Coordinates of C-alpha atoms and ligand atoms in Angstrom, one line a residue:
M30 CA -13.2 -0.8 -1.4
L31 CA -9.9 0.0 -2.8
E32 CA -10.3 -0.2 -6.7
G33 CA -10.0 1.5 -9.9
I34 CA -7.0 3.2 -11.5
G35 CA -4.0 4.4 -9.4
L36 CA -0.6 5.8 -10.2
G37 CA 2.7 5.5 -8.4
L38 CA 3.9 8.2 -6.1
R39 CA 7.1 9.7 -7.6
S40 CA 8.5 13.0 -6.3
P41 CA 8.8 14.6 -10.0
L42 CA 5.0 14.0 -10.4
A43 CA 3.8 15.0 -6.9
E44 CA 3.2 18.7 -7.3
A45 CA 1.0 18.2 -10.4
L46 CA -0.5 15.1 -8.9
F47 CA -1.7 16.8 -5.8
A48 CA -2.8 19.9 -7.7
D49 CA -4.5 18.4 -10.6
A50 CA -5.5 14.8 -9.9
P51 CA -8.4 13.6 -12.3
P52 CA -11.5 12.1 -10.7
A53 CA -10.4 8.8 -12.4
L54 CA -7.4 8.6 -10.2
R55 CA -8.5 6.6 -7.1
W56 CA -5.4 5.7 -5.3
L57 CA -1.6 5.8 -5.1
E58 CA 1.1 3.1 -4.8
I59 CA 4.2 3.7 -2.9
H60 CA 7.6 2.0 -2.5
P61 CA 8.4 1.6 1.3
E62 CA 12.2 1.7 0.3
N63 CA 11.6 5.4 -0.4
Y64 CA 10.0 6.4 3.1
L65 CA 11.7 4.0 5.5
Q66 CA 14.1 5.7 8.0
R67 CA 13.7 9.0 6.0
G68 CA 12.2 12.1 7.1
G69 CA 11.8 15.6 5.8
R70 CA 10.5 16.0 2.3
Y71 CA 9.9 12.2 1.8
Q72 CA 7.7 12.1 5.1
S73 CA 5.9 15.2 4.2
L74 CA 5.2 13.7 0.6
L75 CA 3.9 10.5 2.3
E76 CA 1.7 12.4 4.9
T77 CA 0.2 14.6 2.0
A78 CA -0.4 11.5 -0.2
R79 CA -2.2 9.6 2.6
A80 CA -4.4 12.5 3.4
R81 CA -5.6 12.6 -0.2
F82 CA -5.8 9.1 -1.5
P83 CA -5.7 5.4 -0.2
L84 CA -2.3 4.0 -0.5
L85 CA -1.0 0.5 -1.4
T86 CA 2.5 -0.6 -0.7
H87 CA 4.9 -2.3 -3.4
G88 CA 8.4 -3.3 -2.3
L89 CA 11.5 -3.7 -4.3
S90 CA 13.8 -5.6 -1.9
M91 CA 12.2 -8.9 -0.8
G92 CA 13.2 -11.1 -3.8
F93 CA 11.0 -14.1 -2.9
G94 CA 13.4 -16.4 -4.8
S95 CA 16.6 -15.0 -3.0
L96 CA 18.6 -17.2 -0.7
V97 CA 19.8 -14.3 1.4
P98 CA 17.8 -14.1 4.7
F99 CA 15.4 -11.2 4.9
D100 CA 16.7 -8.1 6.6
A101 CA 14.8 -7.9 10.0
Q102 CA 14.9 -4.2 10.3
Y103 CA 13.5 -3.8 6.7
L104 CA 10.7 -6.2 7.7
R105 CA 10.0 -4.3 10.9
G106 CA 9.9 -1.1 9.0
V107 CA 7.6 -2.4 6.2
R108 CA 5.3 -3.9 8.8
A109 CA 5.0 -0.6 10.8
L110 CA 4.2 1.0 7.4
C111 CA 1.6 -1.5 6.4
E112 CA -0.1 -1.2 9.7
S113 CA 0.0 2.7 9.7
L114 CA -1.6 2.8 6.2
R115 CA -3.8 -0.1 6.9
V116 CA -3.0 -1.9 3.7
P117 CA -4.9 -5.2 2.8
W118 CA -1.8 -6.7 1.5
H119 CA 1.9 -5.9 0.5
S120 CA 3.3 -6.8 -2.7
D121 CA 6.9 -7.7 -4.1
H122 CA 8.6 -9.6 -6.8
L123 CA 9.2 -13.2 -7.8
C124 CA 12.9 -12.7 -8.3
F125 CA 16.2 -12.5 -6.6
S126 CA 18.6 -9.6 -6.5
C127 CA 21.5 -10.6 -4.2
V128 CA 24.1 -13.3 -4.4
D129 CA 26.9 -13.7 -1.5
G130 CA 26.3 -10.1 -0.2
V131 CA 26.4 -8.4 -3.7
Y132 CA 23.2 -6.7 -4.7
A133 CA 22.5 -6.3 -8.4
H134 CA 19.8 -3.6 -7.7
D135 CA 17.8 -5.3 -10.4
L136 CA 15.0 -8.0 -10.4
L137 CA 16.7 -11.1 -11.7
P138 CA 14.8 -14.0 -12.9
L139 CA 14.5 -17.4 -11.2
P140 CA 15.0 -20.6 -13.1
F141 CA 11.6 -22.1 -13.5
D142 CA 12.2 -25.3 -11.6
R143 CA 11.2 -27.1 -8.4
E144 CA 14.2 -25.8 -6.1
S145 CA 13.0 -22.2 -6.7
I146 CA 9.4 -23.0 -6.0
A147 CA 10.3 -24.4 -2.6
V148 CA 12.5 -21.2 -1.7
C149 CA 9.7 -18.9 -2.9
V150 CA 7.0 -20.8 -1.0
D151 CA 8.9 -20.7 2.3
R152 CA 9.9 -16.9 1.8
V153 CA 6.4 -15.8 1.0
R154 CA 5.0 -17.6 4.1
E155 CA 7.9 -16.0 6.2
A156 CA 7.0 -12.5 4.7
R157 CA 3.7 -13.0 5.6
D158 CA 4.1 -13.9 9.0
A159 CA 6.7 -11.1 9.5
L160 CA 4.3 -8.3 7.9
G161 CA 1.0 -9.6 9.4
V162 CA -0.6 -9.0 6.0
D163 CA -1.3 -11.2 2.8
I164 CA 1.4 -11.1 0.2
A165 CA 0.9 -10.4 -3.4
I166 CA 3.4 -11.7 -5.6
E167 CA 4.4 -9.9 -8.9
H168 CA 5.9 -11.9 -11.7
I169 CA 8.8 -10.1 -13.5
S170 CA 9.8 -9.4 -17.1
Y171 CA 13.1 -11.4 -18.1
Y172 CA 15.2 -11.1 -21.1
V173 CA 16.8 -14.6 -21.4
R174 CA 15.0 -17.7 -20.3
P175 CA 16.5 -18.5 -17.0
A176 CA 19.2 -21.4 -17.1
G177 CA 18.1 -24.6 -15.6
S178 CA 14.3 -24.0 -16.4
I179 CA 12.4 -27.2 -16.7
L180 CA 8.9 -25.9 -16.1
D181 CA 6.6 -23.5 -18.0
E182 CA 6.4 -20.0 -16.3
A183 CA 2.7 -20.2 -15.8
D184 CA 2.9 -23.5 -14.1
H185 CA 6.0 -22.3 -12.0
L186 CA 4.0 -19.2 -10.8
T187 CA 0.6 -21.0 -10.2
E188 CA 2.3 -23.7 -8.1
I189 CA 4.0 -20.9 -5.8
L190 CA 0.9 -19.1 -5.5
E191 CA -1.1 -22.2 -4.5
R192 CA 1.3 -23.7 -2.2
A193 CA 2.0 -20.4 -0.5
D194 CA -1.7 -19.5 -0.6
A195 CA -0.6 -16.1 -1.8
K196 CA -2.2 -13.3 -3.9
L197 CA -1.2 -12.2 -7.4
L198 CA -0.2 -8.8 -8.7
L199 CA -0.6 -9.4 -12.3
D200 CA 1.6 -7.2 -14.5
V201 CA -0.1 -7.0 -18.0
N202 CA 3.0 -5.2 -19.5
N203 CA 5.3 -7.7 -18.1
V204 CA 3.2 -10.6 -19.7
Y205 CA 3.2 -8.7 -22.9
V206 CA 7.0 -7.9 -23.0
N207 CA 7.9 -11.6 -22.1
A208 CA 5.4 -13.0 -24.7
M209 CA 6.9 -10.9 -27.5
N210 CA 10.6 -11.4 -26.5
H211 CA 10.2 -15.1 -25.9
G212 CA 7.6 -16.1 -28.5
F213 CA 4.4 -17.2 -26.4
D214 CA 0.7 -16.1 -26.6
A215 CA 0.1 -13.4 -23.9
Y216 CA -3.6 -14.1 -23.9
A217 CA -3.2 -17.8 -23.2
F218 CA -0.7 -17.2 -20.6
I219 CA -3.2 -14.9 -18.6
D220 CA -6.1 -17.4 -19.2
R221 CA -3.9 -20.1 -17.6
L222 CA -3.3 -18.2 -14.2
P223 CA -5.2 -18.7 -11.1
L224 CA -7.0 -15.5 -11.7
S225 CA -9.1 -15.8 -8.5
R226 CA -5.8 -15.0 -6.8
V227 CA -5.4 -11.6 -8.4
V228 CA -5.9 -8.6 -6.1
Q229 CA -4.1 -6.0 -8.2
V230 CA -3.1 -5.2 -11.7
H231 CA -0.1 -3.3 -13.2
V232 CA -0.1 -1.7 -16.6
A233 CA 2.9 0.1 -18.0
G234 CA 4.7 1.4 -21.1
H235 CA 7.9 -0.3 -22.4
L236 CA 10.7 0.4 -25.0
L237 CA 10.5 -1.3 -28.6
R238 CA 14.1 -1.3 -29.8
A239 CA 14.9 -1.2 -33.4
D240 CA 15.7 -4.9 -33.5
G241 CA 12.3 -5.8 -32.2
F242 CA 13.3 -6.7 -28.7
R243 CA 11.2 -5.0 -25.9
I244 CA 12.6 -3.5 -22.6
D245 CA 10.3 -3.1 -19.6
T246 CA 11.2 0.5 -18.9
H247 CA 8.1 2.1 -17.4
A248 CA 9.3 5.1 -19.1
E249 CA 7.3 5.1 -22.3
P250 CA 3.5 5.5 -23.1
V251 CA 1.3 2.4 -22.7
C252 CA 1.2 0.8 -26.3
E253 CA -2.0 -0.3 -28.1
Q254 CA -1.3 -3.9 -27.6
V255 CA -1.0 -3.5 -23.9
F256 CA -4.1 -1.6 -23.6
A257 CA -5.9 -4.5 -25.6
L258 CA -4.5 -7.1 -23.3
F259 CA -5.6 -5.1 -20.3
E260 CA -9.0 -5.0 -21.5
H261 CA -9.0 -8.7 -22.1
T262 CA -7.6 -9.2 -18.5
M263 CA -10.3 -7.0 -17.0
K264 CA -13.0 -9.1 -18.6
K265 CA -11.6 -12.4 -17.5
L266 CA -11.1 -10.9 -13.9
A267 CA -14.7 -9.6 -14.0
R268 CA -14.5 -7.7 -10.7
P269 CA -13.4 -4.3 -9.5
L270 CA -9.8 -4.2 -8.2
P271 CA -6.8 -1.6 -7.9
V272 CA -5.1 -1.1 -11.3
L273 CA -2.0 0.9 -11.4
L274 CA -0.5 3.0 -14.3
E275 CA 3.2 2.5 -13.6
R276 CA 5.5 5.4 -14.8
D277 CA 9.0 5.6 -13.3
D278 CA 11.1 7.7 -15.7
N279 CA 10.9 9.9 -18.6
F280 CA 7.9 11.8 -17.2
P281 CA 5.9 13.5 -19.7
D282 CA 3.5 16.5 -18.9
F283 CA 1.0 15.6 -16.4
A284 CA -1.8 16.0 -18.9
E285 CA -0.4 13.1 -20.9
L286 CA -0.5 10.9 -17.8
V287 CA -4.1 12.1 -17.1
S288 CA -5.1 11.0 -20.5
E289 CA -3.6 7.5 -20.0
I290 CA -5.2 7.2 -16.7
E291 CA -8.5 8.1 -18.2
R292 CA -8.2 5.7 -21.0
L293 CA -7.5 3.0 -18.5
D294 CA -10.7 4.0 -16.5
D295 CA -12.7 3.8 -19.7
I296 CA -11.5 0.4 -20.4
Y297 CA -11.8 -0.7 -16.8
Q298 CA -15.4 0.6 -16.6
R299 CA -16.4 -0.8 -19.9
A300 CA -14.9 -4.3 -19.0
L301 CA -16.9 -4.3 -15.7
R302 CA -20.1 -3.2 -17.5
A303 CA -19.6 -6.0 -20.0
C304 CA -19.3 -8.4 -17.2
A305 CA -22.3 -7.0 -15.5
P306 CA -24.9 -9.7 -16.4
Q307 CA -22.5 -12.3 -14.6
R308 CA -22.9 -10.4 -11.4
G309 CA -25.8 -10.9 -8.8
Q310 CA -27.7 -7.9 -7.3
D311 CA -25.1 -8.1 -4.3
G312 CA -22.2 -7.6 -6.7
E313 CA -21.0 -11.1 -6.4
V314 CA -20.0 -12.8 -9.7
A315 CA -22.1 -15.9 -10.3
L316 CA -20.2 -19.2 -10.7
Ligands
FE2_17 FE1 4.8 -4.0 -12.1

């Protein structure tokens, strides 16, 4: 069973990762975009990684709210990668990135409205059929409330998950950043989500600007408030599952990442122990 703390496979980290991975590091996450139709160093990195760790795939290109048709070649490549790695699901983002052939190279927020729900439900189903694995949707961080929104974000996300019968990749840092920037309760937001659909969790650091605004950089250490929200989330989830420490830039010494991985693992193990009385002898959570 794939569970515990993971790290994103990034080439600047690879050497230290393969030499000094701590026991608490149980798996790695990869972006297919870094490996499709690429050989040489990237293929060799992927082969080394898969020989050492279980891998999960996390895409950046599907944009479940986009109006642009999926790229068939991309889908075939991701499907082949998912089959080769035997991943239990593939994840990508609830966003759009392209309009009229112009790519923003960013994850742009959808209006929280009925039209975007219909688009996302159809595209998630299409992606699942094309890839042949379950789809986990990750909700994004956003810096202005999307124009045209008539729904609450949690209701919008929940309806997409339920109508598409999709899994949820719950990003604790995204929830915290959005809650602080837009003035809602991060804990109440998580408690309202359909947590039985969560198959994977992300935790990351973000930038706190001098004016108090927060930017989801994945380039800073995880802050205390996000560690605390992660502990709350694990207690609510009350089951083992894969948890990723996202670090994409401004890489520190590997020892610093190891201490974050170990701290996340301590919280993860403590939360699961605290939930143990709810679990039967076979490990199933009692209803
Ligand atoms: Fe994330």
